[in-house]
PDB file of C-alpha atoms in Angstrom:
ATOM      1  CA  UNK A 300      40.531  24.961   6.490  1.00 42.00           C
ATOM      2  CA  UNK A 301      42.416  21.914   5.392  1.00 43.00           C
ATOM      3  CA  UNK A 302      40.093  21.198   2.491  1.00 46.00           C
ATOM      4  CA  UNK A 303      40.428  24.638   0.987  1.00 46.00           C
ATOM      5  CA  UNK A 304      44.201  24.763   1.263  1.00 51.00           C
ATOM      6  CA  UNK A 305      44.760  21.262  -0.082  1.00 55.00           C
ATOM      7  CA  UNK A 306      42.012  21.396  -2.714  1.00 80.00           C
ATOM      8  CA  UNK A 307      38.734  19.548  -2.697  1.00 88.00           C
ATOM      9  CA  UNK A 308      38.630  15.779  -2.640  1.00 88.00           C
ATOM     10  CA  UNK A 309      36.775  13.817  -5.341  1.00 87.00           C
ATOM     11  CA  UNK A 310      33.901  13.323  -2.880  1.00 88.00           C
ATOM     12  CA  UNK A 311      33.784  16.927  -1.648  1.00 92.00           C
ATOM     13  CA  UNK A 312      33.616  18.651  -5.027  1.00 93.00           C
ATOM     14  CA  UNK A 313      30.322  17.105  -6.254  1.00 93.00           C
ATOM     15  CA  UNK A 314      28.767  17.752  -2.839  1.00 94.00           C
ATOM     16  CA  UNK A 315      29.607  21.441  -3.075  1.00 94.00           C
ATOM     17  CA  UNK A 316      28.380  21.540  -6.673  1.00 93.00           C
ATOM     18  CA  UNK A 317      25.013  20.063  -5.672  1.00 93.00           C
ATOM     19  CA  UNK A 318      24.719  22.494  -2.758  1.00 94.00           C
ATOM     20  CA  UNK A 319      25.519  25.418  -5.061  1.00 93.00           C
ATOM     21  CA  UNK A 320      22.003  24.937  -6.404  1.00 90.00           C
ATOM     22  CA  UNK A 321      20.334  25.182  -2.975  1.00 90.00           C
ATOM     23  CA  UNK A 322      20.013  23.486   0.401  1.00 90.00           C
ATOM     24  CA  UNK A 323      19.832  19.695   0.294  1.00 90.00           C
ATOM     25  CA  UNK A 324      19.741  16.724   2.649  1.00 89.00           C
ATOM     26  CA  UNK A 325      22.121  13.778   2.459  1.00 89.00           C
ATOM     27  CA  UNK A 326      20.078  11.380   0.366  1.00 88.00           C
ATOM     28  CA  UNK A 327      19.259  14.099  -2.181  1.00 89.00           C
ATOM     29  CA  UNK A 328      22.958  14.982  -2.445  1.00 92.00           C
ATOM     30  CA  UNK A 329      23.768  11.337  -3.203  1.00 91.00           C
ATOM     31  CA  UNK A 330      21.046  11.113  -5.852  1.00 89.00           C
ATOM     32  CA  UNK A 331      21.854  14.402  -7.548  1.00 91.00           C
ATOM     33  CA  UNK A 332      25.592  13.730  -7.562  1.00 89.00           C
ATOM     34  CA  UNK A 333      24.902  10.404  -9.301  1.00 89.00           C
ATOM     35  CA  UNK A 334      22.402  11.920 -11.771  1.00 88.00           C
ATOM     36  CA  UNK A 335      24.582  14.848 -12.817  1.00 85.00           C
ATOM     37  CA  UNK A 336      27.573  12.606 -13.519  1.00 84.00           C
ATOM     38  CA  UNK A 337      25.618   9.861 -15.304  1.00 84.00           C
ATOM     39  CA  UNK A 338      26.106   7.526 -12.369  1.00 83.00           C
ATOM     40  CA  UNK A 339      29.891   7.916 -12.308  1.00 84.00           C
ATOM     41  CA  UNK A 340      29.865   9.574  -8.886  1.00 82.00           C
ATOM     42  CA  UNK A 341      28.144   7.198  -6.534  1.00 85.00           C
ATOM     43  CA  UNK A 342      28.669   8.366  -2.988  1.00 88.00           C
ATOM     44  CA  UNK A 343      27.861   5.901  -0.247  1.00 89.00           C
ATOM     45  CA  UNK A 344      26.386   7.261   2.969  1.00 90.00           C
ATOM     46  CA  UNK A 345      29.629   6.731   4.883  1.00 90.00           C
ATOM     47  CA  UNK A 346      31.735   8.478   2.249  1.00 90.00           C
ATOM     48  CA  UNK A 347      29.191  11.279   1.900  1.00 93.00           C
ATOM     49  CA  UNK A 348      28.994  12.066   5.585  1.00 93.00           C
ATOM     50  CA  UNK A 349      32.750  11.700   6.010  1.00 91.00           C
ATOM     51  CA  UNK A 350      33.135  14.396   3.370  1.00 92.00           C
ATOM     52  CA  UNK A 351      30.325  16.505   4.856  1.00 93.00           C
ATOM     53  CA  UNK A 352      31.961  16.330   8.297  1.00 91.00           C
ATOM     54  CA  UNK A 353      35.237  17.612   6.830  1.00 91.00           C
ATOM     55  CA  UNK A 354      33.386  20.339   4.929  1.00 94.00           C
ATOM     56  CA  UNK A 355      31.592  21.347   8.135  1.00 93.00           C
ATOM     57  CA  UNK A 356      34.879  21.438  10.033  1.00 91.00           C
ATOM     58  CA  UNK A 357      36.444  23.526   7.252  1.00 93.00           C
ATOM     59  CA  UNK A 358      33.526  25.966   7.285  1.00 94.00           C
ATOM     60  CA  UNK A 359      32.658  25.297   3.642  1.00 95.00           C
ATOM     61  CA  UNK A 360      29.138  24.065   4.426  1.00 95.00           C
ATOM     62  CA  UNK A 361      26.815  24.555   7.368  1.00 94.00           C
ATOM     63  CA  UNK A 362      23.598  23.043   8.590  1.00 90.00           C
ATOM     64  CA  UNK A 363      20.561  24.828   7.297  1.00 87.00           C
ATOM     65  CA  UNK A 364      17.536  25.587   9.413  1.00 78.00           C
ATOM     66  CA  UNK A 365      15.367  26.099   6.328  1.00 74.00           C
ATOM     67  CA  UNK A 366      13.250  23.175   5.177  1.00 70.00           C
ATOM     68  CA  UNK A 367      12.214  23.595   1.555  1.00 66.00           C
ATOM     69  CA  UNK A 368       9.252  21.201   1.724  1.00 63.00           C
ATOM     70  CA  UNK A 369       8.550  21.066   5.448  1.00 58.00           C
ATOM     71  CA  UNK A 370       5.050  19.604   5.115  1.00 54.00           C
ATOM     72  CA  UNK A 371       6.208  16.540   3.258  1.00 56.00           C
ATOM     73  CA  UNK A 372       9.619  16.181   4.770  1.00 61.00           C
ATOM     74  CA  UNK A 373      11.029  14.136   7.622  1.00 67.00           C
ATOM     75  CA  UNK A 374      11.758  16.579  10.424  1.00 69.00           C
ATOM     76  CA  UNK A 375      14.821  14.588  11.450  1.00 73.00           C
ATOM     77  CA  UNK A 376      16.500  15.170   8.113  1.00 80.00           C
ATOM     78  CA  UNK A 377      19.355  17.608   8.232  1.00 86.00           C
ATOM     79  CA  UNK A 378      19.813  20.029   5.393  1.00 91.00           C
ATOM     80  CA  UNK A 379      23.145  21.518   4.429  1.00 93.00           C
ATOM     81  CA  UNK A 380      23.963  24.763   2.690  1.00 94.00           C
ATOM     82  CA  UNK A 381      27.029  26.284   1.103  1.00 94.00           C
ATOM     83  CA  UNK A 382      28.777  29.036   3.077  1.00 95.00           C
ATOM     84  CA  UNK A 383      30.340  32.008   1.249  1.00 95.00           C
ATOM     85  CA  UNK A 384      33.699  30.326   1.845  1.00 95.00           C
ATOM     86  CA  UNK A 385      32.380  27.118   0.319  1.00 95.00           C
ATOM     87  CA  UNK A 386      31.065  28.982  -2.702  1.00 95.00           C
ATOM     88  CA  UNK A 387      34.476  30.570  -3.187  1.00 95.00           C
ATOM     89  CA  UNK A 388      36.154  27.167  -2.828  1.00 94.00           C
ATOM     90  CA  UNK A 389      33.937  25.466  -5.400  1.00 94.00           C
ATOM     91  CA  UNK A 390      34.436  28.368  -7.808  1.00 95.00           C
ATOM     92  CA  UNK A 391      38.212  28.223  -7.367  1.00 94.00           C
ATOM     93  CA  UNK A 392      38.279  24.448  -7.840  1.00 94.00           C
ATOM     94  CA  UNK A 393      36.072  24.704 -10.936  1.00 94.00           C
ATOM     95  CA  UNK A 394      38.400  27.324 -12.428  1.00 95.00           C
ATOM     96  CA  UNK A 395      41.343  25.041 -11.743  1.00 93.00           C
ATOM     97  CA  UNK A 396      39.593  22.132 -13.440  1.00 93.00           C
ATOM     98  CA  UNK A 397      38.662  24.339 -16.390  1.00 95.00           C
ATOM     99  CA  UNK A 398      42.312  25.266 -16.862  1.00 95.00           C
ATOM    100  CA  UNK A 399      43.226  21.604 -16.799  1.00 94.00           C
ATOM    101  CA  UNK A 400      40.529  20.786 -19.361  1.00 94.00           C
ATOM    102  CA  UNK A 401      41.768  23.618 -21.617  1.00 94.00           C
ATOM    103  CA  UNK A 402      45.274  22.268 -21.305  1.00 95.00           C
ATOM    104  CA  UNK A 403      44.024  18.790 -22.159  1.00 94.00           C
ATOM    105  CA  UNK A 404      42.274  20.197 -25.240  1.00 92.00           C
ATOM    106  CA  UNK A 405      45.468  21.920 -26.360  1.00 92.00           C
ATOM    107  CA  UNK A 406      47.317  18.662 -25.880  1.00 91.00           C
ATOM    108  CA  UNK A 407      44.907  17.042 -28.296  1.00 90.00           C
ATOM    109  CA  UNK A 408      43.427  14.710 -25.715  1.00 89.00           C
ATOM    110  CA  UNK A 409      39.926  15.266 -27.121  1.00 86.00           C
ATOM    111  CA  UNK A 410      40.945  14.874 -30.761  1.00 82.00           C
ATOM    112  CA  UNK A 411      39.201  12.021 -32.553  1.00 74.00           C
ATOM    113  CA  UNK A 412      41.663   9.183 -33.067  1.00 68.00           C
ATOM    114  CA  UNK A 413      41.888   7.859 -36.646  1.00 62.00           C
TER     115      UNK A 413
ATOM    116  CA  UNK B  76       8.234  10.700   7.471  1.00 37.00           C
ATOM    117  CA  UNK B  77      10.175   8.909   4.850  1.00 42.00           C
ATOM    118  CA  UNK B  78      13.390   8.496   6.767  1.00 41.00           C
ATOM    119  CA  UNK B  79      11.554   6.866   9.654  1.00 44.00           C
ATOM    120  CA  UNK B  80       9.970   4.197   7.542  1.00 44.00           C
ATOM    121  CA  UNK B  81      12.593   1.685   8.582  1.00 43.00           C
ATOM    122  CA  UNK B  82      11.317   1.879  12.140  1.00 45.00           C
ATOM    123  CA  UNK B  83       7.586   1.855  11.447  1.00 45.00           C
ATOM    124  CA  UNK B  84       5.624  -1.300  12.191  1.00 47.00           C
ATOM    125  CA  UNK B  85       4.452  -1.605   8.597  1.00 46.00           C
ATOM    126  CA  UNK B  86       7.956  -1.440   7.117  1.00 51.00           C
ATOM    127  CA  UNK B  87       9.453  -4.701   5.905  1.00 67.00           C
ATOM    128  CA  UNK B  88      11.083  -6.675   8.686  1.00 77.00           C
ATOM    129  CA  UNK B  89      14.157  -7.146   6.522  1.00 77.00           C
ATOM    130  CA  UNK B  90      14.734  -3.383   6.322  1.00 80.00           C
ATOM    131  CA  UNK B  91      14.255  -3.065  10.066  1.00 82.00           C
ATOM    132  CA  UNK B  92      16.851  -5.786  10.624  1.00 82.00           C
ATOM    133  CA  UNK B  93      19.275  -4.120   8.231  1.00 82.00           C
ATOM    134  CA  UNK B  94      18.663  -0.784   9.920  1.00 84.00           C
ATOM    135  CA  UNK B  95      19.528  -2.304  13.295  1.00 84.00           C
ATOM    136  CA  UNK B  96      22.790  -3.682  11.907  1.00 82.00           C
ATOM    137  CA  UNK B  97      23.773  -0.313  10.476  1.00 84.00           C
ATOM    138  CA  UNK B  98      22.723   1.322  13.741  1.00 85.00           C
ATOM    139  CA  UNK B  99      25.128  -1.001  15.557  1.00 85.00           C
ATOM    140  CA  UNK B 100      27.788  -0.326  12.913  1.00 83.00           C
ATOM    141  CA  UNK B 101      27.741   3.350  13.932  1.00 86.00           C
ATOM    142  CA  UNK B 102      29.800   2.289  16.934  1.00 87.00           C
ATOM    143  CA  UNK B 103      32.660   1.500  14.553  1.00 85.00           C
ATOM    144  CA  UNK B 104      33.032   5.255  14.005  1.00 89.00           C
ATOM    145  CA  UNK B 105      34.767   7.626  16.419  1.00 90.00           C
ATOM    146  CA  UNK B 106      32.453   9.164  18.961  1.00 90.00           C
ATOM    147  CA  UNK B 107      32.911  12.767  17.766  1.00 89.00           C
ATOM    148  CA  UNK B 108      32.069  11.727  14.218  1.00 88.00           C
ATOM    149  CA  UNK B 109      29.077   9.704  15.390  1.00 88.00           C
ATOM    150  CA  UNK B 110      27.731  12.611  17.421  1.00 89.00           C
ATOM    151  CA  UNK B 111      28.155  15.060  14.539  1.00 87.00           C
ATOM    152  CA  UNK B 112      26.774  13.125  11.564  1.00 88.00           C
ATOM    153  CA  UNK B 113      25.953   9.592  12.738  1.00 88.00           C
ATOM    154  CA  UNK B 114      22.172   9.856  12.796  1.00 88.00           C
ATOM    155  CA  UNK B 115      21.800  11.833   9.537  1.00 89.00           C
ATOM    156  CA  UNK B 116      24.013   9.234   7.874  1.00 90.00           C
ATOM    157  CA  UNK B 117      21.781   6.460   9.170  1.00 89.00           C
ATOM    158  CA  UNK B 118      18.724   8.305   7.854  1.00 88.00           C
ATOM    159  CA  UNK B 119      20.341   8.699   4.429  1.00 88.00           C
ATOM    160  CA  UNK B 120      21.240   5.023   4.417  1.00 88.00           C
ATOM    161  CA  UNK B 121      17.658   4.099   5.287  1.00 87.00           C
ATOM    162  CA  UNK B 122      16.370   6.241   2.422  1.00 85.00           C
ATOM    163  CA  UNK B 123      18.870   4.691   0.045  1.00 85.00           C
ATOM    164  CA  UNK B 124      18.026   1.106   0.998  1.00 86.00           C
ATOM    165  CA  UNK B 125      14.297   1.753   0.921  1.00 85.00           C
ATOM    166  CA  UNK B 126      14.619   3.130  -2.598  1.00 84.00           C
ATOM    167  CA  UNK B 127      16.598   0.033  -3.571  1.00 85.00           C
ATOM    168  CA  UNK B 128      13.967  -2.193  -1.935  1.00 83.00           C
ATOM    169  CA  UNK B 129      11.303  -0.682  -4.187  1.00 83.00           C
ATOM    170  CA  UNK B 130      13.380  -1.652  -7.214  1.00 84.00           C
ATOM    171  CA  UNK B 131      13.468  -5.317  -6.233  1.00 82.00           C
ATOM    172  CA  UNK B 132      15.507  -7.847  -4.261  1.00 82.00           C
ATOM    173  CA  UNK B 133      18.528  -7.759  -6.569  1.00 86.00           C
ATOM    174  CA  UNK B 134      18.756  -3.976  -6.319  1.00 87.00           C
ATOM    175  CA  UNK B 135      18.463  -4.245  -2.539  1.00 85.00           C
ATOM    176  CA  UNK B 136      21.198  -6.877  -2.399  1.00 86.00           C
ATOM    177  CA  UNK B 137      23.464  -4.733  -4.560  1.00 88.00           C
ATOM    178  CA  UNK B 138      22.755  -1.630  -2.450  1.00 88.00           C
ATOM    179  CA  UNK B 139      23.397  -3.627   0.705  1.00 86.00           C
ATOM    180  CA  UNK B 140      26.765  -4.918  -0.497  1.00 87.00           C
ATOM    181  CA  UNK B 141      27.747  -1.410  -1.643  1.00 88.00           C
ATOM    182  CA  UNK B 142      26.640   0.068   1.685  1.00 88.00           C
ATOM    183  CA  UNK B 143      28.590  -2.531   3.687  1.00 85.00           C
ATOM    184  CA  UNK B 144      31.719  -1.854   1.668  1.00 86.00           C
ATOM    185  CA  UNK B 145      31.254   1.895   1.962  1.00 88.00           C
ATOM    186  CA  UNK B 146      30.646   1.697   5.718  1.00 87.00           C
ATOM    187  CA  UNK B 147      33.728  -0.462   6.207  1.00 84.00           C
ATOM    188  CA  UNK B 148      35.997   1.902   4.303  1.00 86.00           C
ATOM    189  CA  UNK B 149      34.489   5.072   5.779  1.00 88.00           C
ATOM    190  CA  UNK B 150      34.477   3.817   9.382  1.00 87.00           C
ATOM    191  CA  UNK B 151      38.050   2.528   9.214  1.00 87.00           C
ATOM    192  CA  UNK B 152      39.218   5.791   7.643  1.00 86.00           C
ATOM    193  CA  UNK B 153      37.489   7.931  10.260  1.00 87.00           C
ATOM    194  CA  UNK B 154      38.683   5.783  13.140  1.00 86.00           C
ATOM    195  CA  UNK B 155      42.241   5.707  11.786  1.00 86.00           C
ATOM    196  CA  UNK B 156      42.241   9.490  11.522  1.00 84.00           C
ATOM    197  CA  UNK B 157      40.991   9.791  15.081  1.00 84.00           C
ATOM    198  CA  UNK B 158      43.658   7.371  16.337  1.00 84.00           C
ATOM    199  CA  UNK B 159      46.411   8.794  14.119  1.00 82.00           C
ATOM    200  CA  UNK B 160      47.165   5.484  12.429  1.00 78.00           C
ATOM    201  CA  UNK B 161      47.022   4.088   8.914  1.00 75.00           C
ATOM    202  CA  UNK B 162      43.562   2.882   7.907  1.00 72.00           C
ATOM    203  CA  UNK B 163      44.795  -0.362   6.285  1.00 75.00           C
ATOM    204  CA  UNK B 164      45.078  -2.330   9.537  1.00 73.00           C
ATOM    205  CA  UNK B 165      41.732  -1.148  10.771  1.00 74.00           C
ATOM    206  CA  UNK B 166      40.123  -2.075   7.478  1.00 75.00           C
ATOM    207  CA  UNK B 167      41.019  -5.728   7.998  1.00 79.00           C
ATOM    208  CA  UNK B 168      39.433  -5.699  11.454  1.00 78.00           C
ATOM    209  CA  UNK B 169      36.399  -3.817  10.220  1.00 76.00           C
ATOM    210  CA  UNK B 170      35.878  -6.062   7.223  1.00 77.00           C
ATOM    211  CA  UNK B 171      35.967  -9.068   9.557  1.00 79.00           C
ATOM    212  CA  UNK B 172      33.524  -7.414  11.994  1.00 75.00           C
ATOM    213  CA  UNK B 173      31.069  -6.401   9.292  1.00 70.00           C
ATOM    214  CA  UNK B 174      31.243  -9.749   7.485  1.00 74.00           C
ATOM    215  CA  UNK B 175      30.587 -11.446  10.838  1.00 77.00           C
ATOM    216  CA  UNK B 176      27.600  -9.165  11.447  1.00 71.00           C
ATOM    217  CA  UNK B 177      26.301  -9.985   7.969  1.00 70.00           C
ATOM    218  CA  UNK B 178      26.705 -13.727   8.529  1.00 74.00           C
ATOM    219  CA  UNK B 179      24.908 -13.493  11.871  1.00 74.00           C
ATOM    220  CA  UNK B 180      22.100 -11.572  10.199  1.00 68.00           C
ATOM    221  CA  UNK B 181      21.786 -14.072   7.343  1.00 68.00           C
ATOM    222  CA  UNK B 182      21.899 -16.994   9.774  1.00 68.00           C
ATOM    223  CA  UNK B 183      19.485 -15.336  12.174  1.00 66.00           C
ATOM    224  CA  UNK B 184      16.343 -16.841  10.697  1.00 59.00           C
ATOM    225  CA  UNK B 185      17.608 -20.469  10.376  1.00 62.00           C
ATOM    226  CA  UNK B 186      19.171 -20.261  13.842  1.00 61.00           C
ATOM    227  CA  UNK B 187      15.897 -18.913  15.190  1.00 60.00           C
ATOM    228  CA  UNK B 188      13.960 -21.769  13.623  1.00 63.00           C
ATOM    229  CA  UNK B 189      16.405 -24.368  14.933  1.00 65.00           C
ATOM    230  CA  UNK B 190      16.251 -22.796  18.378  1.00 64.00           C
ATOM    231  CA  UNK B 191      12.450 -22.899  18.246  1.00 66.00           C
ATOM    232  CA  UNK B 192      12.510 -26.621  17.329  1.00 69.00           C
ATOM    233  CA  UNK B 193      14.962 -27.330  20.099  1.00 69.00           C
ATOM    234  CA  UNK B 194      12.827 -25.485  22.644  1.00 71.00           C
ATOM    235  CA  UNK B 195       9.715 -27.379  21.519  1.00 74.00           C
ATOM    236  CA  UNK B 196      11.516 -30.736  21.848  1.00 74.00           C
ATOM    237  CA  UNK B 197      12.823 -29.733  25.238  1.00 73.00           C
ATOM    238  CA  UNK B 198       9.316 -28.825  26.409  1.00 78.00           C
ATOM    239  CA  UNK B 199       7.976 -32.163  25.116  1.00 78.00           C
ATOM    240  CA  UNK B 200      10.711 -34.094  26.977  1.00 76.00           C
ATOM    241  CA  UNK B 201       9.996 -32.122  30.126  1.00 78.00           C
ATOM    242  CA  UNK B 202       6.259 -32.846  29.908  1.00 81.00           C
ATOM    243  CA  UNK B 203       6.959 -36.532  29.318  1.00 81.00           C
ATOM    244  CA  UNK B 204       9.361 -36.677  32.258  1.00 82.00           C
ATOM    245  CA  UNK B 205       6.841 -34.947  34.470  1.00 82.00           C
ATOM    246  CA  UNK B 206       4.127 -37.371  33.403  1.00 83.00           C
ATOM    247  CA  UNK B 207       6.413 -40.344  34.050  1.00 81.00           C
ATOM    248  CA  UNK B 208       7.397 -38.982  37.446  1.00 83.00           C
ATOM    249  CA  UNK B 209       3.775 -38.379  38.313  1.00 83.00           C
ATOM    250  CA  UNK B 210       2.906 -41.916  37.174  1.00 84.00           C
ATOM    251  CA  UNK B 211       5.668 -43.409  39.278  1.00 82.00           C
ATOM    252  CA  UNK B 212       4.636 -41.378  42.280  1.00 83.00           C
ATOM    253  CA  UNK B 213       1.045 -42.481  41.808  1.00 81.00           C
ATOM    254  CA  UNK B 214       2.107 -46.128  41.578  1.00 82.00           C
ATOM    255  CA  UNK B 215       4.108 -45.769  44.797  1.00 82.00           C
ATOM    256  CA  UNK B 216       1.164 -44.142  46.483  1.00 81.00           C
ATOM    257  CA  UNK B 217      -1.104 -47.001  45.464  1.00 80.00           C
ATOM    258  CA  UNK B 218       1.399 -49.537  46.735  1.00 80.00           C
ATOM    259  CA  UNK B 219       1.675 -47.725  50.040  1.00 79.00           C
ATOM    260  CA  UNK B 220      -2.106 -47.476  50.289  1.00 77.00           C
ATOM    261  CA  UNK B 221      -2.467 -51.212  49.629  1.00 73.00           C
ATOM    262  CA  UNK B 222       0.068 -51.983  52.335  1.00 75.00           C
ATOM    263  CA  UNK B 223      -1.551 -49.561  54.741  1.00 75.00           C
ATOM    264  CA  UNK B 224      -4.892 -51.367  54.580  1.00 67.00           C
ATOM    265  CA  UNK B 225      -4.593 -54.502  56.810  1.00 63.00           C
ATOM    266  CA  UNK B 226      -6.352 -57.780  55.888  1.00 59.00           C
ATOM    267  CA  UNK B 227      -8.533 -57.340  58.944  1.00 63.00           C
ATOM    268  CA  UNK B 228      -9.903 -54.098  57.700  1.00 65.00           C
ATOM    269  CA  UNK B 229     -13.549 -53.522  57.343  1.00 71.00           C
ATOM    270  CA  UNK B 230     -15.290 -54.539  54.109  1.00 72.00           C
ATOM    271  CA  UNK B 231     -15.487 -50.914  53.087  1.00 75.00           C
ATOM    272  CA  UNK B 232     -11.741 -50.423  53.605  1.00 70.00           C
ATOM    273  CA  UNK B 233     -11.012 -53.665  51.750  1.00 71.00           C
ATOM    274  CA  UNK B 234     -13.221 -52.510  48.888  1.00 76.00           C
ATOM    275  CA  UNK B 235     -11.296 -49.234  48.720  1.00 72.00           C
ATOM    276  CA  UNK B 236      -7.967 -51.096  48.781  1.00 69.00           C
ATOM    277  CA  UNK B 237      -9.166 -53.473  46.081  1.00 73.00           C
ATOM    278  CA  UNK B 238     -10.274 -50.598  43.925  1.00 73.00           C
ATOM    279  CA  UNK B 239      -6.846 -48.973  44.353  1.00 66.00           C
ATOM    280  CA  UNK B 240      -5.115 -52.180  43.258  1.00 63.00           C
TER     281      UNK B 240
END
């Protein structure tokens, strides 16, 4: 449970966010993480699976037996899904980030500079 | 069967070569990590590089450099965690190993061509040497045959000896 106690790493959080929308395989996670952050989060395969391994060990994600598009899909691909614990962790982390963003707004960080 | 494309006969040879290198690079990771997520990671990498390949050679080169860097950092981090040491030292070793693998891969084709030339030259020299040896042996045989036929030999024998000379 190291990830949950110490917070999510910058690689783990977008993975959990992508999986919150449904089961995905590794390459799709990489693509969606890049798309949803305008290319700012580019996870390499090594980084992605390092993070997935830690998330698996922490019980935040699990392998999924369901294959959304089994006819067209490579049977060797492994899909991952969020566990209830993972969903709670991503919610908690998002709340924490929202508080930080609210604080930043109050601090005038988003104010237009003259 | 998209993730298997790298291994199919019709797939570009370059991608198959790259896939083999990354397959070998899996051994840079700890065994437990490799057993858990090694193959899915390789599949994802194949997908990623194939997508880049469709976008053109520059995109493939960029994806390849990014993947090498990512693999180096990820493998050294995972191995350092498994060994309980700081990843910095391992990174140096891993960077050297992966750069060496890349150089070998890039040099593979020229080295192969040079090796092919060398083998062809070697075969030509061997054939020439064999021909020369056979010629010398034939000459010696003729000389021996000429000596073996005495002057008092029959006309037929002398004709044979003359024809040999």
